[in-house]
């Protein structure tokens, strides 16, 4: 089960039920992958970078930019370097 803030963000960014299911499955798959970062942190970073694009979620979940830390850093940079590295839940 995904954290509530991530589930809410998916519902907000993906109004189409098919897209929402596809994104949810891709993000949930992170929890069964051996990672060197936190799954929640990575999931939030991917959703932030994807900006509602299903193809980008799938691409990032599959390739992780080579290293999951690079995904998190790219999201942090894009957000203006707030210093939380997506370790905090999304705000509503």
CSV table of C-alpha atoms in Angstrom, one decimal:
chain,number,residue,atom,x,y,z
A,1,UNK,CA,0.0,0.0,0.0
A,2,UNK,CA,1.4,3.4,-1.0
A,3,UNK,CA,1.6,6.2,1.5
A,4,UNK,CA,-1.5,8.4,1.5
A,5,UNK,CA,0.3,11.5,0.2
A,6,UNK,CA,1.6,9.6,-2.8
A,7,UNK,CA,-1.8,8.1,-3.5
A,8,UNK,CA,-3.4,11.6,-3.3
A,9,UNK,CA,-0.8,13.0,-5.7
A,10,UNK,CA,-1.4,10.3,-8.2
A,11,UNK,CA,-5.2,10.9,-8.0
A,12,UNK,CA,-4.6,14.7,-8.5
A,13,UNK,CA,-2.1,14.3,-11.4
A,14,UNK,CA,-3.9,11.5,-13.3
A,15,UNK,CA,-7.6,12.0,-13.6
A,16,UNK,CA,-8.0,9.1,-16.1
A,17,UNK,CA,-8.6,5.8,-14.2
A,18,UNK,CA,-6.5,3.8,-16.6
A,19,UNK,CA,-3.6,6.2,-16.3
A,20,UNK,CA,-4.0,6.3,-12.5
A,21,UNK,CA,-3.8,2.5,-12.3
A,22,UNK,CA,-0.8,2.4,-14.6
A,23,UNK,CA,1.1,5.0,-12.6
A,24,UNK,CA,0.1,3.4,-9.3
A,25,UNK,CA,1.5,0.0,-10.5
A,26,UNK,CA,4.7,1.5,-11.7
A,27,UNK,CA,5.3,3.5,-8.5
A,28,UNK,CA,4.3,0.5,-6.3
A,29,UNK,CA,6.9,-1.6,-8.1
A,30,UNK,CA,9.6,0.5,-6.5
A,31,UNK,CA,8.9,-1.2,-3.2
A,32,UNK,CA,9.9,-4.6,-4.7
A,33,UNK,CA,13.1,-3.2,-6.2
A,34,UNK,CA,16.5,-3.2,-4.5
A,35,UNK,CA,17.3,0.5,-4.1
A,36,UNK,CA,20.0,2.5,-2.4
A,37,UNK,CA,17.4,5.2,-1.5
A,38,UNK,CA,14.1,5.3,0.3
A,39,UNK,CA,11.1,4.1,-1.8
A,40,UNK,CA,8.8,7.0,-0.7
A,41,UNK,CA,11.5,9.6,-1.4
A,42,UNK,CA,12.1,8.1,-4.9
A,43,UNK,CA,8.3,7.8,-5.6
A,44,UNK,CA,7.7,11.5,-4.7
A,45,UNK,CA,10.7,12.5,-6.8
A,46,UNK,CA,9.4,10.6,-9.8
A,47,UNK,CA,5.9,12.0,-9.5
A,48,UNK,CA,7.3,15.5,-9.2
A,49,UNK,CA,9.5,15.2,-12.3
A,50,UNK,CA,6.8,13.5,-14.4
A,51,UNK,CA,4.4,16.4,-14.1
A,52,UNK,CA,1.4,14.2,-15.0
A,53,UNK,CA,3.1,12.4,-17.9
A,54,UNK,CA,2.5,8.6,-17.6
A,55,UNK,CA,5.3,7.8,-20.1
A,56,UNK,CA,7.8,9.8,-17.9
A,57,UNK,CA,6.7,7.9,-14.7
A,58,UNK,CA,7.3,4.6,-16.5
A,59,UNK,CA,10.6,5.7,-17.9
A,60,UNK,CA,11.9,6.9,-14.6
A,61,UNK,CA,10.6,3.8,-12.7
A,62,UNK,CA,12.3,1.6,-15.3
A,63,UNK,CA,15.6,3.3,-15.8
A,64,UNK,CA,16.0,5.4,-12.7
A,65,UNK,CA,18.4,7.7,-14.6
A,66,UNK,CA,21.0,5.0,-14.0
A,67,UNK,CA,21.1,5.7,-10.3
A,68,UNK,CA,18.0,6.4,-8.1
A,69,UNK,CA,20.0,9.2,-6.3
A,70,UNK,CA,20.2,11.0,-9.7
A,71,UNK,CA,16.3,11.0,-9.9
A,72,UNK,CA,16.0,12.5,-6.4
A,73,UNK,CA,18.7,15.1,-7.1
A,74,UNK,CA,17.0,16.1,-10.4
A,75,UNK,CA,13.8,16.6,-8.5
A,76,UNK,CA,15.5,18.6,-5.8
A,77,UNK,CA,17.2,20.8,-8.4
A,78,UNK,CA,13.9,21.3,-10.3
A,79,UNK,CA,12.2,22.3,-7.0
A,80,UNK,CA,14.8,25.0,-6.4
A,81,UNK,CA,16.8,23.0,-3.8
A,82,UNK,CA,14.5,23.2,-0.8
A,83,UNK,CA,16.7,20.8,1.1
A,84,UNK,CA,14.2,18.0,1.8
A,85,UNK,CA,15.1,15.7,-1.1
A,86,UNK,CA,11.5,14.6,-1.2
A,87,UNK,CA,11.8,12.8,2.1
A,88,UNK,CA,8.8,14.8,3.4
A,89,UNK,CA,5.2,14.0,2.3
A,90,UNK,CA,3.6,16.1,-0.4
A,91,UNK,CA,1.7,19.1,1.0
A,92,UNK,CA,-1.9,19.4,-0.1
